[in-house]
Coordinates of C-alpha atoms and ligand atoms in Angstrom, one line a residue:
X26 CA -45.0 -58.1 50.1
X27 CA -42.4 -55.7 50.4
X28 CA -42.7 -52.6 47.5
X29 CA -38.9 -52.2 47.1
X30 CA -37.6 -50.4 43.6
X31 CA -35.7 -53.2 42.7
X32 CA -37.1 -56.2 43.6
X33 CA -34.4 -58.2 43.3
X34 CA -32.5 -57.2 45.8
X35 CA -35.1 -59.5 48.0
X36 CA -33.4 -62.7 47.9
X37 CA -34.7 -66.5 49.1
X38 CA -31.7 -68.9 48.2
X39 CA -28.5 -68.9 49.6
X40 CA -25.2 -67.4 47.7
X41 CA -22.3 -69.7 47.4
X42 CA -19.5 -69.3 44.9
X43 CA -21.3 -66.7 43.2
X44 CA -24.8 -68.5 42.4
X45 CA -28.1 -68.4 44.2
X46 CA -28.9 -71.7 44.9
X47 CA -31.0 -73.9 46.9
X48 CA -29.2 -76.0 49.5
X49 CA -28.5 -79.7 49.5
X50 CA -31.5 -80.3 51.6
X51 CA -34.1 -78.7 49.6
X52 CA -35.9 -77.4 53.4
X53 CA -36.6 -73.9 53.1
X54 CA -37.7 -71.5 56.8
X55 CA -39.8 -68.8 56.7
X56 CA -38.7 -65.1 58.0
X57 CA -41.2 -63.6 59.5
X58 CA -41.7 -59.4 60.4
X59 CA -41.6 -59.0 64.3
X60 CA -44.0 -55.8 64.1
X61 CA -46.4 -57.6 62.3
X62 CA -45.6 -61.4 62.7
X63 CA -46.4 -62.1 59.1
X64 CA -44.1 -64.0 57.1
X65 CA -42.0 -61.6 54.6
X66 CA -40.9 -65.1 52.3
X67 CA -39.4 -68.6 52.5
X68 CA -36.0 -69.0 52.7
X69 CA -33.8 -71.8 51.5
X70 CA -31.9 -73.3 54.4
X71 CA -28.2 -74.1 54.3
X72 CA -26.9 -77.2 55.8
X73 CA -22.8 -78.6 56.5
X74 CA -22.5 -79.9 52.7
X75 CA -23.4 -76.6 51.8
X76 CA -21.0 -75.0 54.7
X77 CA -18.4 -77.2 53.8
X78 CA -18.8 -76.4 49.3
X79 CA -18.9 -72.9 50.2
X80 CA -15.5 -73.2 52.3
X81 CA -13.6 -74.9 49.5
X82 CA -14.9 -72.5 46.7
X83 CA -13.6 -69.7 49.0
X84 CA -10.2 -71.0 49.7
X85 CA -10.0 -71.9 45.7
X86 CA -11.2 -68.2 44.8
X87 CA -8.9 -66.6 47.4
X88 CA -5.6 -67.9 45.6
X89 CA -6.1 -65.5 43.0
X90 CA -7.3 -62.6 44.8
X91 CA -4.9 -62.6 47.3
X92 CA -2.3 -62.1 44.0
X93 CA -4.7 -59.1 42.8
X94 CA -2.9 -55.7 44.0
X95 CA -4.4 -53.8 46.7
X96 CA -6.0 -50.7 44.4
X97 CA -8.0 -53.2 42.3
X98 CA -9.6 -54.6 45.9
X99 CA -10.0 -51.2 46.5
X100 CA -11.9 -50.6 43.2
X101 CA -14.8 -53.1 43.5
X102 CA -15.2 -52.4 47.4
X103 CA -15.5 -48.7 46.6
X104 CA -18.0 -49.7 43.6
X105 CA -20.1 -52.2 46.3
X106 CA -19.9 -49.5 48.8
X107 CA -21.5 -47.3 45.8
X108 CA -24.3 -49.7 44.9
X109 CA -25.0 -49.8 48.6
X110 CA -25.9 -46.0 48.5
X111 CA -28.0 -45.9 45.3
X112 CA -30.1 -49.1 46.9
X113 CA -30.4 -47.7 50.3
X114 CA -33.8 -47.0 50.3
X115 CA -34.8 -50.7 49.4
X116 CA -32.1 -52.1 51.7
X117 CA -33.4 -49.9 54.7
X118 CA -37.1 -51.3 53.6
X119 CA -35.6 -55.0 54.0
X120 CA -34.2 -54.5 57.1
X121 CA -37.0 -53.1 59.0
X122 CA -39.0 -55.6 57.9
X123 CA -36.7 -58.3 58.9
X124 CA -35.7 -56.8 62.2
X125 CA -37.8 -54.1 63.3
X126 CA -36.3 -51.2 63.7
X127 CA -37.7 -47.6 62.7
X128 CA -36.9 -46.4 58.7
X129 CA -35.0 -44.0 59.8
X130 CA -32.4 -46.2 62.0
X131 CA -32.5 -48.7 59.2
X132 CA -31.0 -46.3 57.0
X133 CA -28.6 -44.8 59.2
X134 CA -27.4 -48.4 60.1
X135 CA -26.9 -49.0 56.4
X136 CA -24.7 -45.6 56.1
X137 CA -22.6 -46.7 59.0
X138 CA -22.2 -50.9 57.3
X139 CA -21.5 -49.0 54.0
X140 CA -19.0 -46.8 55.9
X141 CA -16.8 -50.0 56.7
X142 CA -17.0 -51.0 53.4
X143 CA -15.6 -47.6 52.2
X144 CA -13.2 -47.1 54.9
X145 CA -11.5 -50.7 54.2
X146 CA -11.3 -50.3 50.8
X147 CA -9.2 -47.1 51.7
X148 CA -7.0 -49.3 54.3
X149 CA -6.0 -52.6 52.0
X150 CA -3.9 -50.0 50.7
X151 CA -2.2 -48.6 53.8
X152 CA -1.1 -53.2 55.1
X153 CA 2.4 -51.8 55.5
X154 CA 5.1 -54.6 56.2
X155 CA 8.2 -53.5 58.5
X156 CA 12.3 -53.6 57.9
X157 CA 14.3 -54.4 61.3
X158 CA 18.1 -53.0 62.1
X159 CA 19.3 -56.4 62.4
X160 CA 21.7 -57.6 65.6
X161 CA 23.9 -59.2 62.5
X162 CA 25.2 -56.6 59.6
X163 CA 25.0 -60.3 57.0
X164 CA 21.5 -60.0 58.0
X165 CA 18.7 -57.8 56.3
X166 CA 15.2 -58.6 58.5
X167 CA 11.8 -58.1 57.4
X168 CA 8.1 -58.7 57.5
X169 CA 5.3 -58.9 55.2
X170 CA 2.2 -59.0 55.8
X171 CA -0.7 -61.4 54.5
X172 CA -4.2 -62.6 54.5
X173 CA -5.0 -64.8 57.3
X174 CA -7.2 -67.5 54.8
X175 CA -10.4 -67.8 54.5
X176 CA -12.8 -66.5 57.1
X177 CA -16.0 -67.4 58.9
X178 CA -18.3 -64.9 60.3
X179 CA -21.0 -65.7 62.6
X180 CA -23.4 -62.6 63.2
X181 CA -26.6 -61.7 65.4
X182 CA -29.6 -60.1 64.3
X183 CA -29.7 -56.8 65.9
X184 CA -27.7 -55.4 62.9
X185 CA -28.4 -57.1 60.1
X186 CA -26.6 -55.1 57.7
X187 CA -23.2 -53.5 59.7
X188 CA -22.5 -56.5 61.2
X189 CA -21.8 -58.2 58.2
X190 CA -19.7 -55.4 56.4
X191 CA -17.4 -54.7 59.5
X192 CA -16.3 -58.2 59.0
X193 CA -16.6 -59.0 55.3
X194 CA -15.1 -55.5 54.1
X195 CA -11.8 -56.1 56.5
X196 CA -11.6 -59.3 55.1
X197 CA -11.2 -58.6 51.7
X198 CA -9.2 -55.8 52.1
X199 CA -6.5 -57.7 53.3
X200 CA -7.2 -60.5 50.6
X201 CA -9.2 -63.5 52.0
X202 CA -12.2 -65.0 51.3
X203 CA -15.6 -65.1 53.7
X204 CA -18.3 -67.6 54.6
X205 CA -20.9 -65.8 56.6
X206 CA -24.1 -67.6 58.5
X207 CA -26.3 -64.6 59.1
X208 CA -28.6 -64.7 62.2
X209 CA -31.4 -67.0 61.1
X210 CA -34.3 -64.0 62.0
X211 CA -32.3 -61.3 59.6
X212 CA -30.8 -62.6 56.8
X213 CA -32.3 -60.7 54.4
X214 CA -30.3 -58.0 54.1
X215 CA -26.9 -60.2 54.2
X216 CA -28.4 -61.8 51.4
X217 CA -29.6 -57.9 49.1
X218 CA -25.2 -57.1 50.4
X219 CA -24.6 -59.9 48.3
X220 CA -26.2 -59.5 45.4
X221 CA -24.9 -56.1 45.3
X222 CA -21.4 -57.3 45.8
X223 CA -21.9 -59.6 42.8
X224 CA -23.3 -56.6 40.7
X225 CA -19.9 -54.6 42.0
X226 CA -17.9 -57.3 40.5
X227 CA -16.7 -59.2 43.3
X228 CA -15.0 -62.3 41.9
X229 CA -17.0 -65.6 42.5
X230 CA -16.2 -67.4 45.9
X231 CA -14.8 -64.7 48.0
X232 CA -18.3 -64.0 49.2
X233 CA -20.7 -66.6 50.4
X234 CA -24.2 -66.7 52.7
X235 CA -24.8 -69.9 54.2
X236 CA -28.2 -69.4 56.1
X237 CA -30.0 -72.2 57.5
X238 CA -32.0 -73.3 60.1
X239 CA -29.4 -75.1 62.2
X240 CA -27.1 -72.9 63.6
X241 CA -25.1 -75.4 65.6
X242 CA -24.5 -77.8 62.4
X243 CA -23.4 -74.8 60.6
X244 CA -21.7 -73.4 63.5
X245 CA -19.6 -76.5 63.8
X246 CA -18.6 -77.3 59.6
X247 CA -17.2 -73.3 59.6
X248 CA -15.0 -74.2 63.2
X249 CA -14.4 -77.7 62.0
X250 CA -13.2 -77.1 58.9
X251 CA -8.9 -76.8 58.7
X252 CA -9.1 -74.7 55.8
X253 CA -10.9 -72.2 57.9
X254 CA -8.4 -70.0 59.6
X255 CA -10.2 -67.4 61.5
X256 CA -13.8 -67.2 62.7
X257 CA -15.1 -63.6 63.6
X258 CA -18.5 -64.0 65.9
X259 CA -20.9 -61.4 66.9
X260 CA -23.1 -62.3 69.4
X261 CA -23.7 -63.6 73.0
X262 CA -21.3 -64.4 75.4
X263 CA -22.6 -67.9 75.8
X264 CA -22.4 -69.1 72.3
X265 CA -18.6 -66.5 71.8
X266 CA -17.4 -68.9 74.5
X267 CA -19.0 -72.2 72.8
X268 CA -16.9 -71.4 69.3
X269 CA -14.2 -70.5 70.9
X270 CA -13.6 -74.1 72.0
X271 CA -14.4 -75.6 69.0
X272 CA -11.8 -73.3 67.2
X273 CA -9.6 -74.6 69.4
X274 CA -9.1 -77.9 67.9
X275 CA -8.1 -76.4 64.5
X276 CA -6.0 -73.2 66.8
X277 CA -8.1 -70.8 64.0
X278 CA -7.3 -67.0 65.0
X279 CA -11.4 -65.9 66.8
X280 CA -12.5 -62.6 67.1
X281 CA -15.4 -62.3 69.3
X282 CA -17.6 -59.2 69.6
X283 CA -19.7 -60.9 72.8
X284 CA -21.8 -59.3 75.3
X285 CA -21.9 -56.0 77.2
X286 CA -23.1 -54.7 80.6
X287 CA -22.3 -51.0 79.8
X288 CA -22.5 -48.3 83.2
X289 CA -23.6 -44.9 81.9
X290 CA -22.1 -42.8 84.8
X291 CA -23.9 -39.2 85.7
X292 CA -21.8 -37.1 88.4
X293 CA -23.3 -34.3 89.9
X294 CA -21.1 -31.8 88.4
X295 CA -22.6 -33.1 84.9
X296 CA -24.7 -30.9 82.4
X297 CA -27.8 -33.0 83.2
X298 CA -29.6 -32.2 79.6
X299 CA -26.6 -33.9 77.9
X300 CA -26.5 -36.4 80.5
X301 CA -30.4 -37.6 80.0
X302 CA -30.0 -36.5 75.5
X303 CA -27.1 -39.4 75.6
X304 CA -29.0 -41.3 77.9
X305 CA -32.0 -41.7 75.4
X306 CA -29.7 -42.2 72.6
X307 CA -27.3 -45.0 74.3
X308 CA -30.8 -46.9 75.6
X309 CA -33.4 -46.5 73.8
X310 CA -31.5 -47.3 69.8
X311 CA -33.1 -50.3 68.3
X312 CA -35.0 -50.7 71.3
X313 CA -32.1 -51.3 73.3
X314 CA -31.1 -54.7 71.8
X315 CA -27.4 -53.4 71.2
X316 CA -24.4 -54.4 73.1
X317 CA -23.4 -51.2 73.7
X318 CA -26.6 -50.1 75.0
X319 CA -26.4 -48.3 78.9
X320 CA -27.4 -51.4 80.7
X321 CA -27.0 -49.9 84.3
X322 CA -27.5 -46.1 85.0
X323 CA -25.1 -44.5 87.8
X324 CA -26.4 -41.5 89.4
X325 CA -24.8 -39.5 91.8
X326 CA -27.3 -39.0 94.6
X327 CA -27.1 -34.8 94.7
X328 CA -28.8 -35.0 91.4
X329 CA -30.6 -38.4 91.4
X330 CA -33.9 -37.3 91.4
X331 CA -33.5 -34.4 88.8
X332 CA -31.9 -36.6 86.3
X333 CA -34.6 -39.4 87.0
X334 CA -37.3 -36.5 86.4
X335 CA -35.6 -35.3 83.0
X336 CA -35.2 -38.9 82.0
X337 CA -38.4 -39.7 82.7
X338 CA -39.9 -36.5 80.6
X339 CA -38.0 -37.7 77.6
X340 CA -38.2 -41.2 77.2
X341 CA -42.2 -40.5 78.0
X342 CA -41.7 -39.0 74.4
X343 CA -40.5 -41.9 72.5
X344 CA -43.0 -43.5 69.6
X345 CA -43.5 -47.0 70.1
X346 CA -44.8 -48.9 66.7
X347 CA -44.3 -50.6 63.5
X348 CA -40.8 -49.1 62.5
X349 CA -42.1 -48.6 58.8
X350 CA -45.0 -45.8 59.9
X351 CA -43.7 -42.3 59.9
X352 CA -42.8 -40.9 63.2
X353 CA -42.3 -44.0 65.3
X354 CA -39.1 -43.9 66.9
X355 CA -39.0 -47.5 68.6
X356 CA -39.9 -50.3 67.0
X357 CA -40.8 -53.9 68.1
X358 CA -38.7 -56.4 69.8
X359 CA -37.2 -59.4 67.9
X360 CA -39.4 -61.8 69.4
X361 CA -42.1 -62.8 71.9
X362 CA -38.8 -64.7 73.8
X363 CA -37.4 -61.5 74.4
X364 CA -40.2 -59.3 75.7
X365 CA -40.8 -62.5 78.2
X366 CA -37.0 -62.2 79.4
X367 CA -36.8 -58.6 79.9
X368 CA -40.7 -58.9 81.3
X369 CA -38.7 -61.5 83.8
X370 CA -35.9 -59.1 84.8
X371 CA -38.0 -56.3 85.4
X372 CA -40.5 -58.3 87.4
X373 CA -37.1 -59.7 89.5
X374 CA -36.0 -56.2 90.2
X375 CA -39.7 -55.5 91.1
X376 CA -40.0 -58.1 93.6
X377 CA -36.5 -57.5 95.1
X378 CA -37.5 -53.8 96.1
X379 CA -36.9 -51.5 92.6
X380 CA -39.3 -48.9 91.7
X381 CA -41.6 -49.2 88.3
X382 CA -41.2 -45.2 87.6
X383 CA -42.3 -45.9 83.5
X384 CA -43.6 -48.5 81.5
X385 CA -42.5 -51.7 82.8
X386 CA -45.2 -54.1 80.5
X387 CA -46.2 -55.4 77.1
X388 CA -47.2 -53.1 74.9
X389 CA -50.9 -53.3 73.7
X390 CA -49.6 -53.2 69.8
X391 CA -48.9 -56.7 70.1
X392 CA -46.5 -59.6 71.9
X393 CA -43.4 -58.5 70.5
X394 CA -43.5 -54.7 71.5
X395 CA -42.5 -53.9 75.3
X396 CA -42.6 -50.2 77.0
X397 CA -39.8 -48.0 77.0
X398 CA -39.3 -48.9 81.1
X399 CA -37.7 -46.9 83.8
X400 CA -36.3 -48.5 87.4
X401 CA -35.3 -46.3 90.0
X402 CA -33.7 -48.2 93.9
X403 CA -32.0 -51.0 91.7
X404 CA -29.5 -53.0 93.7
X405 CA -26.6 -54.6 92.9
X406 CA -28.2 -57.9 94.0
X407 CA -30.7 -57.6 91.5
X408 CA -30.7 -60.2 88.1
X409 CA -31.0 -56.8 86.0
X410 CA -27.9 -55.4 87.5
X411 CA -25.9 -58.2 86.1
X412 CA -27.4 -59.5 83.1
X413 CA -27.5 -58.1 80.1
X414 CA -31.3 -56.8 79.2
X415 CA -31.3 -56.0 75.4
X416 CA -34.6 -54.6 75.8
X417 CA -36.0 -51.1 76.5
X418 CA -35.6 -51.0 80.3
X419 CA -33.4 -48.3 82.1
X420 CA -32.3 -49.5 85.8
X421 CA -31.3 -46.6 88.0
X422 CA -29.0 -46.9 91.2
X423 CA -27.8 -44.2 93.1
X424 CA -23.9 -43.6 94.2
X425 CA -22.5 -41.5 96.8
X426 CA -18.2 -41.1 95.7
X427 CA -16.7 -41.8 92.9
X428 CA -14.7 -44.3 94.2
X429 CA -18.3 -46.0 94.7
X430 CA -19.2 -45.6 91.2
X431 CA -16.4 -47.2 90.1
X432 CA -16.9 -50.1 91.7
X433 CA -20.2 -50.6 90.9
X434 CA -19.3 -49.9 86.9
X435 CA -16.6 -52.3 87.5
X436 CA -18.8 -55.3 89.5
X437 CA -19.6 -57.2 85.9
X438 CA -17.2 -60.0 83.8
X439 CA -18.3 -57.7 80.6
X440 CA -16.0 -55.0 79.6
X441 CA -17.3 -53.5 76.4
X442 CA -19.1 -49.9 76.3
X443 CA -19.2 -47.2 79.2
X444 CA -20.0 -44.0 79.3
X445 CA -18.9 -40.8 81.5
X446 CA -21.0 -37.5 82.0
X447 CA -18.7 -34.8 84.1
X448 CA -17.4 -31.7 83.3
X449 CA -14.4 -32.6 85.6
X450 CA -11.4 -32.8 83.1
X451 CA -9.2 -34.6 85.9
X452 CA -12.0 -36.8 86.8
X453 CA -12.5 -38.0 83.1
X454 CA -8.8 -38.5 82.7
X455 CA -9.0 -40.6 86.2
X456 CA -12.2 -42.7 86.0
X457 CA -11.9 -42.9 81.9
X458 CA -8.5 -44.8 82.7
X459 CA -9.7 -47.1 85.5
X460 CA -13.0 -48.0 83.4
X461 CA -12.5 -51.9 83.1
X462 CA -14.2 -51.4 79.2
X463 CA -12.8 -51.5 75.7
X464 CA -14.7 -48.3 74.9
X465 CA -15.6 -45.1 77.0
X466 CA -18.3 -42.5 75.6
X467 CA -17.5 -39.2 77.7
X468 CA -20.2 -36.7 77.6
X469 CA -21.5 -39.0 75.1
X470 CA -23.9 -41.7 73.9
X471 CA -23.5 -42.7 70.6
X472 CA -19.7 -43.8 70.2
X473 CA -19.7 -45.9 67.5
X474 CA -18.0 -45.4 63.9
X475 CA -15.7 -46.6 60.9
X476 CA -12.5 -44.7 62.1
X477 CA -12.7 -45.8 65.5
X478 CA -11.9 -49.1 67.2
X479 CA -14.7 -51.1 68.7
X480 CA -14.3 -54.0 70.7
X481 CA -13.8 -55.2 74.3
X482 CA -12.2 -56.2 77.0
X483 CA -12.8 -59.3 79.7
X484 CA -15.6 -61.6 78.6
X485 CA -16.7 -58.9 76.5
X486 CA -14.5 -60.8 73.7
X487 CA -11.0 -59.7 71.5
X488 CA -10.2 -58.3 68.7
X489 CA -11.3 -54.9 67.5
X490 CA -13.8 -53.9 64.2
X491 CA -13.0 -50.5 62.4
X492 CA -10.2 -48.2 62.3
X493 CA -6.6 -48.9 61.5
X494 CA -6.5 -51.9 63.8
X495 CA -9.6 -53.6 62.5
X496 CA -7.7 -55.0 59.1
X497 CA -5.0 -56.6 61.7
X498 CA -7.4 -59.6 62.3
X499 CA -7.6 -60.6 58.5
X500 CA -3.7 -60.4 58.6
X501 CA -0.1 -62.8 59.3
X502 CA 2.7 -61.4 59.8
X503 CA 5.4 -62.9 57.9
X504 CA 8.9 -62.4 59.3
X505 CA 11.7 -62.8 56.4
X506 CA 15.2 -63.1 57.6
X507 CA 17.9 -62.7 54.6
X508 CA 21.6 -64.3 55.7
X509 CA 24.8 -63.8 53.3
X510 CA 24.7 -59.9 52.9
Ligands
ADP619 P1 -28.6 -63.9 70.4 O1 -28.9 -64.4 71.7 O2 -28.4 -62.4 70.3 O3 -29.5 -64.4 69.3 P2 -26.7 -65.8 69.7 O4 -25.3 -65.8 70.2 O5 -27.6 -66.9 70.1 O6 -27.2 -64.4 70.1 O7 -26.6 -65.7 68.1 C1 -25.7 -65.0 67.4 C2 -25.4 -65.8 66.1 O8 -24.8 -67.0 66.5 C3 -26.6 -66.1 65.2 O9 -26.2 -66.1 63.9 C4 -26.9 -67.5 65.7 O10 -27.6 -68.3 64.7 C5 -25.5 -68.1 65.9 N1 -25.5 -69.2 66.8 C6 -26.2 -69.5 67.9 N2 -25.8 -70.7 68.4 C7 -24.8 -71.1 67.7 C8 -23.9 -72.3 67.8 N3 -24.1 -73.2 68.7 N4 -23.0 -72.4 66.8 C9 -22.8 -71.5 65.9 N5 -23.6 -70.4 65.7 C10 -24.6 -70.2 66.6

C-alpha cells in the first residue's frame, strides 16, 4: 500500500460529471508498479456509455462556464494549482509508483504540470479579440474569440501528471470542457489532479477521467462523438496518425504531440563538459522514455573519442533502481515490452557492426529495468538510427562537416526536439535555422517549460502546448462584420 498523507487522493473509480463512479460495465483492471510488479489497486474501467455520458455532461456544464468571466476561471485554476503544491509529496508518491520514475523527478514533473496550470490561469485573461480598418467606412470589422467546445485528450504514460495539465489547464482557460482517457498503466495521478480540481471548486462536468481497459473503444466514442470538437493526443506516431482519421469524419480541430527522433549535435569547437552534462540530462530523464529525449548523438570526429570517454565516465555514474529508494537516479522501464524492444534495437545495431561501449542488457534488478547503454560506429542503416528507442540507450555516429551533420540530423520524418552544442554564434544562427525540428536546445538539454512553446514539426504532430500560443488550440475566432455605420 502506498503511505500517502491523504489517502484520498489515491482514487479507483472513474470521475465523470463530478462523481466517482464505477463504470457501466462493472470490470475493474489492475495497475500494477513497474519496479516492483506488484499491483498498487483495482481500477474501475471505463467503457463508450461512459465516454459518451461524460461528453454530454461536459458540453451541458460548458454552457455556463463559458459565460463565467475570465478572472473567476482564473480563480479556481490558481486555487487547483495551489492544492497541487500543498499535495505534492503524495502526488509525487503516486506517480512513481504508477510509472517509475525516481522521487525526485516525480516531483519536479508535478512542479512543471502545476506550472501549466498556473501559467493558464494567468493567460484566459490575456484571449484578446482584434478590430480591422475596414476596406468600407459603413463597415466596423471585428473578431472575438471563443472556446472551441468540448475537448478530448488522449495521453501516454511517460508523464502522468504534465501531460494532462498542459492540455486540461489550456482548455479551461479558454472556457471548454475536457474528457481525458489517461494511459491505462498511469492513471493514477490523472485521477489524485481530479480530485483536487473538485476540492478547488471546479464546476461539475468540465472535468472528466474516462480510464478503461479498451483504449480503441474509448478512442473511437471521444473521435466519434459530433459534440466533440477538438481532440488533443500525446503519444505515438502510429496511433497520432490512427485519430487523426477518425477525427476526420466529424472535421474536429487535432493537436497531436507524436513522436520524436531528436539529433543532439556536438561540434568540435563545443565546451565538451556542457556537451556530455546536457547529454546525460536530455538521455537519461525518465530513463529516456521522453519524446524529446537525444535519440541519435552527432559527434564531430576531432573530438569523437573524448566526448565518448567523458560520456561514458558519467552515465557510468547513474543509479539504476526502484525510483522510491534515496539516491537512485533512474528508475525502471514501463514494462517487460519495452526492455524487449530496446533489447531488439540494440542487438540490431550490434549485429550490423556498432560498438557495445556500456551497458547494453537487462538489468539484474528485475525484467523491467534495462542498463544505461552506450553505442559508438552507429550507421545510418541501422533500426536505432531511425526508430525511436524510448529507453536508456545512447547511439553514437561520428560526422566530418557540418553540412554532414545536417543531413544526418535531418534523415528522419520526426521533427520535434534537437539540440546544438557550439560556441560558434554564426553556426548556431545557421544550423539552428535549417534544423528540420519544432524545438532546438542550444548549448542545452533540458528545454522544456510553461512559457515556451512545445511542439513539432513533420510527423512529429501540430499544434503547440505552453506559452502564449498554447491557449490558441482551445480557441475560434469569430469574425464580426457590422454594415450601416
Ligand atoms: P505508447 O506506445 O507510448 O504507449 P500509444 O500511442 O500507444 O503510446 O498510447 C498513448 C495513448 O493513446 C494512451 O492513452 C493509449 O491508451 C492511447 N491509445 C492507444 N491506442 C489507441 C487507439 N487506437 N485509440 C485511442 N487511443 C489509443
Amino acid at each position: 500500500m502506498l503511505s500517502l498523507n491523504d489517502p484520498l487522493l489515491l482514487k479507483t473509480q472513474l470521475f465523470i460529471n463530478g462523481e466517482w463512479v464505477n463504470g457501466d460495465s462493472g470490470n475493474t483492471f489492475p495497475i500494477v508498479n513497474p519496479a516492483t510488479g506488484t499491483e498498487i489497486c483495482k481500477l474501475a474501467s471505463g467503457n463508450k456509455n461512459d465516454t459518451n455520458t461524460a461528453i454530454k455532461c461536459a458540453q451541458n456544464a460548458m454552457q455556463k462556464w463559458r459565460q463565467l468571466t475570465a478572472k473567476y476561471r482564473t480563480q479556481i485554476l490558481k486555487q487547483w494549482h495551489a492544492l497541487i503544491m500543498e499535495n505534492i509529496d503524495d502526488l509525487a508518491l503516486i506517480l512513481c509508483a504508477e510509472q517509475g520514475k525516481p522521487l525526485a523527478e516525480a516531483k519536479g514533473e508535478i512542479q512543471y504540470g502545476a506550472a501549466y496550470i498556473e501559467w493558464f490561469a494567468e493567460e484566459a485573461k490575456r484571449i484578446y479579440g482584434d478590430i480591422i480598418p475596414s476596406n468600407n467606412a459603413n463597415q466596423r470589422l471585428l473578431t472575438v474569440k471563443q472556446p472551441i467546445g468540448v475537448v478530448a485528450a488522449i495521453t501516454p504514460w511517460n508523464f502522468p501528471n504534465a501531460m494532462i495539465t498542459r492540455k486540461v489547464a489550456p482548455a479551461l482557460a479558454a472556457g471548454c470542457a475536457v474528457v481525458v482517457k489517461p494511459a491505462e498503466a498511469t492513471p493514477l495521478s490523472a485521477l489524485a489532479l481530479a480530485e483536487l480540481a473538485d476540492r478547488a471548486g471546479l464546476p461539475k462536468g468540465l472535468l472528466s477521467i474516462v480510464v478503461g481497459v479498451d483504449a480503441i473503444e474509448i478512442g473511437k466514442a471521444l473521435t466519434d462523438h459530433p459534440l466533440v470538437r477538438k481532440l488533443s493526443f500525446t503519444g505515438s506516431t502510429k496511433v497520432g496518425k490512427l485519430l487523426i482519421k477518425q477525427c476526420a469524419d466529424t472535421v474536429k480541430k487535432t493537436s497531436m504531440e507524436l513522436g520524436g527522433n531528436a539529433p543532439f549535435i556536438v561540434f568540435e569547437d563545443a565546451d565538451l563538459d556542457q556537451a556530455v552534462q546536457g547529454a546525460i540530462a536530455s538521455k537519461f530523464r525518465n530513463a529516456g522514455q521522453t519524446c524529446v529525449c537525444a535519440n541519435r548523438f552527432l559527434v564531430q570526429r576531432s573530438v569523437y573519442q573524448e566526448f565518448t570517454e567523458k560520456f561514458i565516465e558519467q552515465t557510468k555514474k547513474l543509479i539504476v533502481g526502484n525510483g522510491n529508494t534515496e539516491n537512485v537516479t533512474m528508475g525502471p522501464l514501463i514494462n517487460t515490452d519495452a526492455v524487449q524492444n530496446i533489447h531488439a534495437l540494440v542487438t540490431d545495431a550490434e549485429r550490423n557492426g556498432a560498438t557495445k561501449v556500456l551497458g547494453g542488457a537487462a538489468s539484474e534488478l528485475g525484467s523491467n529495468y534495462y542498463l544505461p547503454t552506450i553505442l559508438t560506429n552507429v550507421t545510418p542503416q541501422m533500426r536505432i538510427f531511425n526508430e525511436e528507442i524510448f529507453g536508456p540507450v545512447a547511439p553514437i555516429i561520428p560526422f566530418d562537416t557540418e553540412e554532414q551533420a545536417l543531413e544526418l540530423a535531418n534523415a528522419t520524418e520526426a521533427g520535434l526536439a534537437s539540440y546544438v552544442y557550439t560556441q560558434n554564434y554564426a553556426r548556431i544562427w545557421r544550423f539552428s535555422e535549417n534544423l528540420e525540428n519544432g524545438i532546438v536546445g542550444i548549448n542545452e538539454g533540458i528545454i522544456s517549460s510553461e512559457v515556451a512553446p512545445f511542439g513539432g514539426v513533420k510527423e512529429s504532430g501540430n499544434g503547440r502546448e505552453g506559452s502564449k500560443y498554447g491557449i490558441d488550440d482551445y480557441i475560434e475566432i469569430k469574425y464580426l462584420c457590422m454594415g450601416g455605420i
